[in-house]
Amino acid sequence: MEGATIVLAVRNGTDYLEAFIASLKQQTHSNWRLLVRDDASTDGTAELVRRLAAEDHRVCLLESDRRQLGALGSFSRLLQRAYDCGAQYVFTADHDDLWHPQKLELQLAELRRAEYSGQGRRPTLVYSDLTVVDQRLQVVAESFFRCSRLRHGQPRALETLLGRSFVLGCACAVNRQLLDFALPVPECAPMHDWWLALCAAAVGQLVEIPQPLVQYRRHGGNDSGPASFWSGFNPLRYSWRTRWQKGFTSFRRALAQARELRRRLSQRQWMCNQGVRETLEQYCDLFGQDRSRLRTVYELSRRGMPRIDLPRRLIYYLCVLSLDRRKAA
């Protein structure tokens, strides 16, 4: 069996970490290795991982400088470490989820099938649906795709990913060929999984498995996710100002990563569909200093970019109108 490398960034994860690793031990594909980075936890997470590693040689804690890097920084380091160690297939994970026993087997099989679908090994990202559960593992929604109202899939995945990600890291796997291009993860990216998906749409392929392969746990400690779209504007749950600030920051970082993708494609001279280059060029050029924001919104609307549903697109346009041209350039 070909090995799978799983990377896990965790901070203060003692409540759920053992249950997650137990779900790894129940995988039908047993040839895996788990690389863990503790992001300066204060609850004894590192000690727990060391104990679990002593019990199972497949678990490995990366010794760190104890700096808190956040999810993006931690996963960036982990992905680079996995790549440097020669990993061919890499899975990203969250410590508070549980994996379906066949997750590794099914996603590895799909990766191997898809990457050889053309000449050579294509950069490939495989992602699955998720079952949304609460803190006690009671089902909240059978399908993350349906309850989050995300538009996804080919052939226009890039146009969606310019404005919104539909891939969750805990449900995806990538091959080495994708990491060849995607690493290092840029500091400007909103999150590692969004960047990986964007790169796959540009230079390779995204493959969807409609079957839920993860129990995605929603609780007070995580905030990315699949509550219904409109619940995000419930004033009893969220401060609208906080929600706006978070969304606007994500918008600016998404624009920055689109520019980084354009730069990297040009600098590394990777082969990609001419339509990809044209889409990126058109999108990034719309945010130039010499263009009014109203004109930018008009052109985005005329071209149907980004390819997201109407409510999210309207909010996206508000972000465009709020963007400082000098800071955006």
mmCIF file of C-alpha atoms in Angstrom:
data_model
loop_
_atom_site.group_PDB
_atom_site.id
_atom_site.type_symbol
_atom_site.label_atom_id
_atom_site.label_comp_id
_atom_site.label_asym_id
_atom_site.label_seq_id
_atom_site.Cartn_x
_atom_site.Cartn_y
_atom_site.Cartn_z
ATOM 1 C CA MET A 1 0.000 0.000 0.000
ATOM 2 C CA GLU A 2 1.237 3.461 -0.890
ATOM 3 C CA GLY A 3 1.650 5.683 2.139
ATOM 4 C CA ALA A 4 -0.421 8.713 3.081
ATOM 5 C CA THR A 5 1.028 11.649 4.984
ATOM 6 C CA ILE A 6 -1.429 13.515 7.203
ATOM 7 C CA VAL A 7 -0.541 16.964 8.521
ATOM 8 C CA LEU A 8 -2.234 18.416 11.577
ATOM 9 C CA ALA A 9 -1.797 21.849 13.122
ATOM 10 C CA VAL A 10 -3.323 22.049 16.583
ATOM 11 C CA ARG A 11 -3.645 24.583 19.368
ATOM 12 C CA ASN A 12 -5.202 23.685 22.729
ATOM 13 C CA GLY A 13 -6.637 20.481 21.364
ATOM 14 C CA THR A 14 -6.767 18.148 24.345
ATOM 15 C CA ASP A 15 -10.580 17.913 24.302
ATOM 16 C CA TYR A 16 -10.814 16.252 20.891
ATOM 17 C CA LEU A 17 -7.367 15.142 19.742
ATOM 18 C CA GLU A 18 -7.472 11.583 21.061
ATOM 19 C CA ALA A 19 -10.821 10.937 19.383
ATOM 20 C CA PHE A 20 -9.473 12.186 16.066
ATOM 21 C CA ILE A 21 -6.392 9.962 16.230
ATOM 22 C CA ALA A 22 -8.629 7.041 17.205
ATOM 23 C CA SER A 23 -10.530 7.602 13.949
ATOM 24 C CA LEU A 24 -7.200 7.418 12.083
ATOM 25 C CA LYS A 25 -6.442 4.078 13.689
ATOM 26 C CA GLN A 26 -9.761 2.762 12.350
ATOM 27 C CA GLN A 27 -8.883 3.575 8.726
ATOM 28 C CA THR A 28 -9.119 0.715 6.248
ATOM 29 C CA HIS A 29 -5.881 2.053 4.742
ATOM 30 C CA SER A 30 -3.358 1.620 7.539
ATOM 31 C CA ASN A 31 -0.182 2.876 5.845
ATOM 32 C CA TRP A 32 -0.256 6.462 7.077
ATOM 33 C CA ARG A 33 1.916 8.869 9.005
ATOM 34 C CA LEU A 34 0.632 11.802 11.049
ATOM 35 C CA LEU A 35 2.808 14.918 11.371
ATOM 36 C CA VAL A 36 1.612 17.212 14.158
ATOM 37 C CA ARG A 37 2.661 20.773 14.910
ATOM 38 C CA ASP A 38 1.625 22.196 18.270
ATOM 39 C CA ASP A 39 0.948 25.911 17.846
ATOM 40 C CA ALA A 40 2.070 27.100 21.308
ATOM 41 C CA SER A 41 -0.732 25.364 23.208
ATOM 42 C CA THR A 42 -1.271 26.111 26.884
ATOM 43 C CA ASP A 43 -3.365 23.050 27.788
ATOM 44 C CA GLY A 44 -0.829 20.242 27.545
ATOM 45 C CA THR A 45 -1.459 19.375 23.898
ATOM 46 C CA ALA A 46 2.236 18.764 23.157
ATOM 47 C CA GLU A 47 2.534 16.353 26.079
ATOM 48 C CA LEU A 48 -0.582 14.512 24.902
ATOM 49 C CA VAL A 49 0.838 14.130 21.388
ATOM 50 C CA ARG A 50 4.124 12.820 22.786
ATOM 51 C CA ARG A 51 2.212 10.171 24.744
ATOM 52 C CA LEU A 52 0.179 9.178 21.697
ATOM 53 C CA ALA A 53 3.358 9.044 19.597
ATOM 54 C CA ALA A 54 4.925 6.689 22.123
ATOM 55 C CA GLU A 55 1.902 4.407 21.715
ATOM 56 C CA ASP A 56 1.858 4.498 17.891
ATOM 57 C CA HIS A 57 4.974 5.062 15.787
ATOM 58 C CA ARG A 58 2.854 6.540 12.971
ATOM 59 C CA VAL A 59 2.259 9.686 15.067
ATOM 60 C CA CYS A 60 5.077 12.248 15.024
ATOM 61 C CA LEU A 61 5.255 15.575 16.865
ATOM 62 C CA LEU A 62 7.395 18.150 15.108
ATOM 63 C CA GLU A 63 9.487 20.004 17.620
ATOM 64 C CA SER A 64 8.886 23.719 17.152
ATOM 65 C CA ASP A 65 10.216 26.978 18.497
ATOM 66 C CA ARG A 66 6.933 27.331 20.435
ATOM 67 C CA ARG A 67 5.919 30.377 18.415
ATOM 68 C CA GLN A 68 2.242 30.777 17.705
ATOM 69 C CA LEU A 69 2.030 30.921 13.907
ATOM 70 C CA GLY A 70 -1.711 30.493 13.484
ATOM 71 C CA ALA A 71 -3.372 27.962 11.206
ATOM 72 C CA LEU A 72 -1.921 29.343 7.963
ATOM 73 C CA GLY A 73 1.653 29.492 9.233
ATOM 74 C CA SER A 74 1.505 26.109 10.943
ATOM 75 C CA PHE A 75 0.015 24.275 7.976
ATOM 76 C CA SER A 76 2.469 25.978 5.643
ATOM 77 C CA ARG A 77 5.349 24.569 7.685
ATOM 78 C CA LEU A 78 3.758 21.139 7.876
ATOM 79 C CA LEU A 79 3.119 20.947 4.145
ATOM 80 C CA GLN A 80 6.702 21.969 3.452
ATOM 81 C CA ARG A 81 8.005 19.350 5.897
ATOM 82 C CA ALA A 82 5.883 16.632 4.305
ATOM 83 C CA TYR A 83 7.133 17.657 0.861
ATOM 84 C CA ASP A 84 10.769 17.740 1.996
ATOM 85 C CA CYS A 85 10.335 14.220 3.397
ATOM 86 C CA GLY A 86 9.246 12.967 -0.016
ATOM 87 C CA ALA A 87 5.511 12.574 0.613
ATOM 88 C CA GLN A 88 3.565 11.645 -2.530
ATOM 89 C CA TYR A 89 0.058 12.156 -1.133
ATOM 90 C CA VAL A 90 -0.742 14.626 1.632
ATOM 91 C CA PHE A 91 -3.936 15.031 3.663
ATOM 92 C CA THR A 92 -4.656 18.054 5.860
ATOM 93 C CA ALA A 93 -6.636 17.524 9.043
ATOM 94 C CA ASP A 94 -8.368 19.298 11.922
ATOM 95 C CA HIS A 95 -8.030 17.813 15.391
ATOM 96 C CA ASP A 96 -11.689 18.220 16.346
ATOM 97 C CA ASP A 97 -13.145 16.173 13.470
ATOM 98 C CA LEU A 98 -13.628 12.444 12.981
ATOM 99 C CA TRP A 99 -12.789 10.655 9.751
ATOM 100 C CA HIS A 100 -14.928 8.032 8.029
ATOM 101 C CA PRO A 101 -13.072 4.681 8.166
ATOM 102 C CA GLN A 102 -12.676 4.625 4.368
ATOM 103 C CA LYS A 103 -11.556 8.245 3.936
ATOM 104 C CA LEU A 104 -7.905 7.491 3.239
ATOM 105 C CA GLU A 105 -8.668 4.493 1.045
ATOM 106 C CA LEU A 106 -11.253 6.269 -1.105
ATOM 107 C CA GLN A 107 -9.374 9.534 -1.515
ATOM 108 C CA LEU A 108 -6.076 7.814 -2.279
ATOM 109 C CA ALA A 109 -7.779 5.688 -4.923
ATOM 110 C CA GLU A 110 -9.365 8.775 -6.477
ATOM 111 C CA LEU A 111 -6.070 10.676 -6.402
ATOM 112 C CA ARG A 112 -4.240 7.870 -8.177
ATOM 113 C CA ARG A 113 -7.017 7.472 -10.748
ATOM 114 C CA ALA A 114 -7.317 11.192 -11.486
ATOM 115 C CA GLU A 115 -3.655 12.164 -11.582
ATOM 116 C CA TYR A 116 -2.954 9.743 -14.437
ATOM 117 C CA SER A 117 -6.020 10.770 -16.447
ATOM 118 C CA GLY A 118 -3.811 12.603 -18.966
ATOM 119 C CA GLN A 119 -0.160 12.651 -19.947
ATOM 120 C CA GLY A 120 2.103 12.442 -16.916
ATOM 121 C CA ARG A 121 0.923 13.071 -13.370
ATOM 122 C CA ARG A 122 -1.404 16.061 -13.177
ATOM 123 C CA PRO A 123 -1.460 18.292 -10.087
ATOM 124 C CA THR A 124 -4.586 17.069 -8.314
ATOM 125 C CA LEU A 125 -6.707 17.940 -5.293
ATOM 126 C CA VAL A 126 -9.467 15.564 -4.191
ATOM 127 C CA TYR A 127 -12.121 16.764 -1.752
ATOM 128 C CA SER A 128 -15.245 15.251 -0.252
ATOM 129 C CA ASP A 129 -18.492 16.324 1.325
ATOM 130 C CA LEU A 130 -18.777 16.395 5.124
ATOM 131 C CA THR A 131 -21.437 15.599 7.711
ATOM 132 C CA VAL A 132 -21.879 18.528 10.095
ATOM 133 C CA VAL A 133 -22.156 17.514 13.761
ATOM 134 C CA ASP A 134 -22.331 19.351 17.063
ATOM 135 C CA GLN A 135 -20.027 19.094 20.049
ATOM 136 C CA ARG A 136 -21.628 15.772 21.078
ATOM 137 C CA LEU A 137 -21.526 14.383 17.519
ATOM 138 C CA GLN A 138 -25.251 14.839 16.955
ATOM 139 C CA VAL A 139 -25.940 15.424 13.261
ATOM 140 C CA VAL A 140 -26.661 19.061 12.401
ATOM 141 C CA ALA A 141 -26.633 18.616 8.618
ATOM 142 C CA GLU A 142 -26.104 15.519 6.503
ATOM 143 C CA SER A 143 -24.292 17.517 3.821
ATOM 144 C CA PHE A 144 -21.929 20.448 4.249
ATOM 145 C CA PHE A 145 -22.283 21.229 0.559
ATOM 146 C CA ARG A 146 -26.034 21.668 0.815
ATOM 147 C CA CYS A 147 -26.240 23.531 4.115
ATOM 148 C CA SER A 148 -23.485 26.001 3.219
ATOM 149 C CA ARG A 149 -24.979 26.711 -0.212
ATOM 150 C CA LEU A 150 -21.572 26.609 -1.861
ATOM 151 C CA ARG A 151 -21.247 26.425 -5.627
ATOM 152 C CA HIS A 152 -18.488 24.104 -6.671
ATOM 153 C CA GLY A 153 -17.155 21.859 -9.364
ATOM 154 C CA GLN A 154 -15.642 22.146 -12.792
ATOM 155 C CA PRO A 155 -15.309 23.551 -15.393
ATOM 156 C CA ARG A 156 -15.365 27.065 -13.895
ATOM 157 C CA ALA A 157 -13.887 26.300 -10.494
ATOM 158 C CA LEU A 158 -11.268 29.044 -10.796
ATOM 159 C CA GLU A 159 -13.918 31.741 -11.162
ATOM 160 C CA THR A 160 -15.593 30.528 -7.974
ATOM 161 C CA LEU A 161 -12.341 30.247 -6.035
ATOM 162 C CA LEU A 162 -11.380 33.830 -6.822
ATOM 163 C CA GLY A 163 -14.175 34.906 -4.493
ATOM 164 C CA ARG A 164 -14.929 32.006 -2.198
ATOM 165 C CA SER A 165 -13.463 28.616 -1.334
ATOM 166 C CA PHE A 166 -15.611 25.509 -1.448
ATOM 167 C CA VAL A 167 -12.884 23.160 -0.184
ATOM 168 C CA LEU A 168 -12.289 22.477 3.499
ATOM 169 C CA GLY A 169 -8.809 21.327 4.428
ATOM 170 C CA CYS A 170 -10.052 18.531 6.651
ATOM 171 C CA ALA A 171 -11.822 16.969 3.655
ATOM 172 C CA CYS A 172 -9.113 17.261 0.999
ATOM 173 C CA ALA A 173 -5.987 15.492 -0.189
ATOM 174 C CA VAL A 174 -3.327 16.579 -2.683
ATOM 175 C CA ASN A 175 -0.576 14.926 -4.668
ATOM 176 C CA ARG A 176 3.077 15.884 -4.789
ATOM 177 C CA GLN A 177 2.733 17.447 -8.222
ATOM 178 C CA LEU A 178 0.349 20.056 -6.839
ATOM 179 C CA LEU A 179 2.736 20.843 -3.983
ATOM 180 C CA ASP A 180 5.510 21.324 -6.565
ATOM 181 C CA PHE A 181 3.658 24.457 -7.627
ATOM 182 C CA ALA A 182 1.762 25.509 -4.496
ATOM 183 C CA LEU A 183 4.682 25.565 -2.055
ATOM 184 C CA PRO A 184 5.598 27.684 -0.332
ATOM 185 C CA VAL A 185 2.133 28.796 0.733
ATOM 186 C CA PRO A 186 2.182 32.613 0.468
ATOM 187 C CA GLU A 187 1.710 34.607 3.650
ATOM 188 C CA CYS A 188 -1.001 36.647 1.933
ATOM 189 C CA ALA A 189 -3.304 33.637 1.461
ATOM 190 C CA PRO A 190 -6.539 33.596 3.485
ATOM 191 C CA MET A 191 -5.913 29.933 4.366
ATOM 192 C CA HIS A 192 -3.825 27.020 3.143
ATOM 193 C CA ASP A 193 -6.771 24.990 1.816
ATOM 194 C CA TRP A 194 -8.098 27.898 -0.252
ATOM 195 C CA TRP A 195 -4.648 28.430 -1.773
ATOM 196 C CA LEU A 196 -4.243 24.733 -2.598
ATOM 197 C CA ALA A 197 -7.660 24.650 -4.256
ATOM 198 C CA LEU A 198 -6.918 27.805 -6.266
ATOM 199 C CA CYS A 199 -3.623 26.354 -7.485
ATOM 200 C CA ALA A 200 -5.296 23.071 -8.428
ATOM 201 C CA ALA A 201 -7.917 24.940 -10.458
ATOM 202 C CA ALA A 202 -5.176 26.884 -12.254
ATOM 203 C CA VAL A 203 -2.556 24.250 -13.071
ATOM 204 C CA GLY A 204 -4.280 20.929 -12.470
ATOM 205 C CA GLN A 205 -7.652 19.617 -11.435
ATOM 206 C CA LEU A 206 -10.087 19.392 -8.544
ATOM 207 C CA VAL A 207 -11.995 16.144 -8.087
ATOM 208 C CA GLU A 208 -15.104 15.938 -5.942
ATOM 209 C CA ILE A 209 -16.235 12.913 -3.949
ATOM 210 C CA PRO A 210 -19.904 13.612 -3.124
ATOM 211 C CA GLN A 211 -19.893 11.142 -0.242
ATOM 212 C CA PRO A 212 -19.362 12.690 3.238
ATOM 213 C CA LEU A 213 -16.060 11.329 4.572
ATOM 214 C CA VAL A 214 -15.640 13.601 7.603
ATOM 215 C CA GLN A 215 -17.720 14.344 10.673
ATOM 216 C CA TYR A 216 -17.157 18.092 10.811
ATOM 217 C CA ARG A 217 -17.605 19.175 14.411
ATOM 218 C CA ARG A 218 -19.078 22.622 15.094
ATOM 219 C CA HIS A 219 -18.400 24.087 18.526
ATOM 220 C CA GLY A 220 -17.449 27.341 20.198
ATOM 221 C CA GLY A 221 -13.781 26.940 19.385
ATOM 222 C CA ASN A 222 -14.067 26.909 15.610
ATOM 223 C CA ASP A 223 -15.643 29.514 13.387
ATOM 224 C CA SER A 224 -15.154 28.521 9.772
ATOM 225 C CA GLY A 225 -17.989 26.864 8.477
ATOM 226 C CA PRO A 226 -21.142 25.518 7.479
ATOM 227 C CA ALA A 227 -23.836 27.204 9.442
ATOM 228 C CA SER A 228 -26.399 28.412 6.924
ATOM 229 C CA PHE A 229 -25.333 31.542 5.065
ATOM 230 C CA TRP A 230 -27.912 33.867 6.588
ATOM 231 C CA SER A 231 -27.219 32.712 10.160
ATOM 232 C CA GLY A 232 -23.937 34.583 9.842
ATOM 233 C CA PHE A 233 -25.937 37.803 10.006
ATOM 234 C CA ASN A 234 -27.902 36.860 13.117
ATOM 235 C CA PRO A 235 -27.135 39.701 15.583
ATOM 236 C CA LEU A 236 -27.745 37.348 18.508
ATOM 237 C CA ARG A 237 -24.867 35.129 17.335
ATOM 238 C CA TYR A 238 -22.455 37.548 15.702
ATOM 239 C CA SER A 239 -21.542 41.205 15.811
ATOM 240 C CA TRP A 240 -22.222 42.538 12.323
ATOM 241 C CA ARG A 241 -19.198 44.786 12.605
ATOM 242 C CA THR A 242 -16.977 41.866 13.536
ATOM 243 C CA ARG A 243 -18.449 39.786 10.747
ATOM 244 C CA TRP A 244 -17.854 42.567 8.232
ATOM 245 C CA GLN A 245 -14.271 43.138 9.349
ATOM 246 C CA LYS A 246 -13.505 39.445 9.111
ATOM 247 C CA GLY A 247 -15.120 39.161 5.687
ATOM 248 C CA PHE A 248 -13.369 42.256 4.363
ATOM 249 C CA THR A 249 -10.000 40.964 5.545
ATOM 250 C CA SER A 250 -10.688 37.649 3.811
ATOM 251 C CA PHE A 251 -11.651 39.516 0.629
ATOM 252 C CA ARG A 252 -8.411 41.505 0.598
ATOM 253 C CA ARG A 253 -6.324 38.402 1.199
ATOM 254 C CA ALA A 254 -8.176 36.540 -1.560
ATOM 255 C CA LEU A 255 -7.328 39.354 -3.969
ATOM 256 C CA ALA A 256 -3.694 39.245 -2.852
ATOM 257 C CA GLN A 257 -3.487 35.486 -3.404
ATOM 258 C CA ALA A 258 -4.974 35.864 -6.903
ATOM 259 C CA ARG A 259 -2.163 38.288 -7.709
ATOM 260 C CA GLU A 260 0.382 35.912 -6.217
ATOM 261 C CA LEU A 261 -0.994 33.095 -8.358
ATOM 262 C CA ARG A 262 -0.652 35.255 -11.468
ATOM 263 C CA ARG A 263 2.921 36.165 -10.518
ATOM 264 C CA ARG A 264 3.867 32.559 -9.801
ATOM 265 C CA LEU A 265 2.423 31.301 -13.076
ATOM 266 C CA SER A 266 4.492 33.868 -14.946
ATOM 267 C CA GLN A 267 7.665 33.389 -12.918
ATOM 268 C CA ARG A 268 7.697 29.596 -12.944
ATOM 269 C CA GLN A 269 6.384 29.288 -16.497
ATOM 270 C CA TRP A 270 3.998 26.480 -15.627
ATOM 271 C CA MET A 271 1.798 25.065 -18.328
ATOM 272 C CA CYS A 272 -1.860 25.918 -17.886
ATOM 273 C CA ASN A 273 -4.922 26.527 -19.984
ATOM 274 C CA GLN A 274 -4.796 29.861 -21.803
ATOM 275 C CA GLY A 275 -8.235 30.601 -20.416
ATOM 276 C CA VAL A 276 -6.809 30.407 -16.894
ATOM 277 C CA ARG A 277 -4.196 33.051 -17.642
ATOM 278 C CA GLU A 278 -6.757 35.291 -19.300
ATOM 279 C CA THR A 279 -9.200 34.960 -16.398
ATOM 280 C CA LEU A 280 -6.496 35.813 -13.864
ATOM 281 C CA GLU A 281 -5.211 38.743 -15.895
ATOM 282 C CA GLN A 282 -8.692 40.169 -16.385
ATOM 283 C CA TYR A 283 -9.616 39.715 -12.743
ATOM 284 C CA CYS A 284 -6.462 41.276 -11.303
ATOM 285 C CA ASP A 285 -6.462 44.137 -13.815
ATOM 286 C CA LEU A 286 -9.949 45.153 -12.677
ATOM 287 C CA PHE A 287 -8.434 46.262 -9.370
ATOM 288 C CA GLY A 288 -5.843 48.630 -10.818
ATOM 289 C CA GLN A 289 -5.313 52.106 -9.348
ATOM 290 C CA ASP A 290 -6.575 53.811 -12.493
ATOM 291 C CA ARG A 291 -10.022 52.202 -12.366
ATOM 292 C CA SER A 292 -12.943 53.458 -10.293
ATOM 293 C CA ARG A 293 -14.475 50.974 -7.899
ATOM 294 C CA LEU A 294 -17.915 51.438 -9.470
ATOM 295 C CA ARG A 295 -16.405 50.534 -12.815
ATOM 296 C CA THR A 296 -14.780 47.482 -11.230
ATOM 297 C CA VAL A 297 -18.124 46.320 -9.838
ATOM 298 C CA TYR A 298 -19.785 46.871 -13.205
ATOM 299 C CA GLU A 299 -17.153 44.840 -15.050
ATOM 300 C CA LEU A 300 -17.236 42.045 -12.464
ATOM 301 C CA SER A 301 -21.022 41.886 -12.726
ATOM 302 C CA ARG A 302 -20.944 41.915 -16.521
ATOM 303 C CA ARG A 303 -18.487 39.021 -16.590
ATOM 304 C CA GLY A 304 -20.224 37.047 -13.848
ATOM 305 C CA MET A 305 -17.156 37.122 -11.604
ATOM 306 C CA PRO A 306 -16.615 35.700 -9.105
ATOM 307 C CA ARG A 307 -18.913 32.743 -9.697
ATOM 308 C CA ILE A 308 -20.743 32.728 -6.359
ATOM 309 C CA ASP A 309 -24.413 32.966 -5.418
ATOM 310 C CA LEU A 310 -26.194 36.317 -5.517
ATOM 311 C CA PRO A 311 -26.272 37.157 -1.769
ATOM 312 C CA ARG A 312 -22.547 36.495 -1.401
ATOM 313 C CA ARG A 313 -21.822 38.346 -4.626
ATOM 314 C CA LEU A 314 -23.627 41.457 -3.394
ATOM 315 C CA ILE A 315 -21.556 41.424 -0.210
ATOM 316 C CA TYR A 316 -18.461 40.857 -2.335
ATOM 317 C CA TYR A 317 -19.319 43.965 -4.370
ATOM 318 C CA LEU A 318 -19.665 45.964 -1.139
ATOM 319 C CA CYS A 319 -16.138 44.868 -0.271
ATOM 320 C CA VAL A 320 -14.934 46.058 -3.680
ATOM 321 C CA LEU A 321 -16.549 49.467 -3.157
ATOM 322 C CA SER A 322 -14.889 49.723 0.269
ATOM 323 C CA LEU A 323 -11.438 48.880 -1.038
ATOM 324 C CA ASP A 324 -8.777 51.582 -0.932
ATOM 325 C CA ARG A 325 -7.279 51.644 -4.430
ATOM 326 C CA ARG A 326 -3.836 52.642 -3.191
ATOM 327 C CA LYS A 327 -3.662 49.764 -0.708
ATOM 328 C CA ALA A 328 -5.118 47.302 -3.190
ATOM 329 C CA ALA A 329 -2.574 47.951 -5.923
#
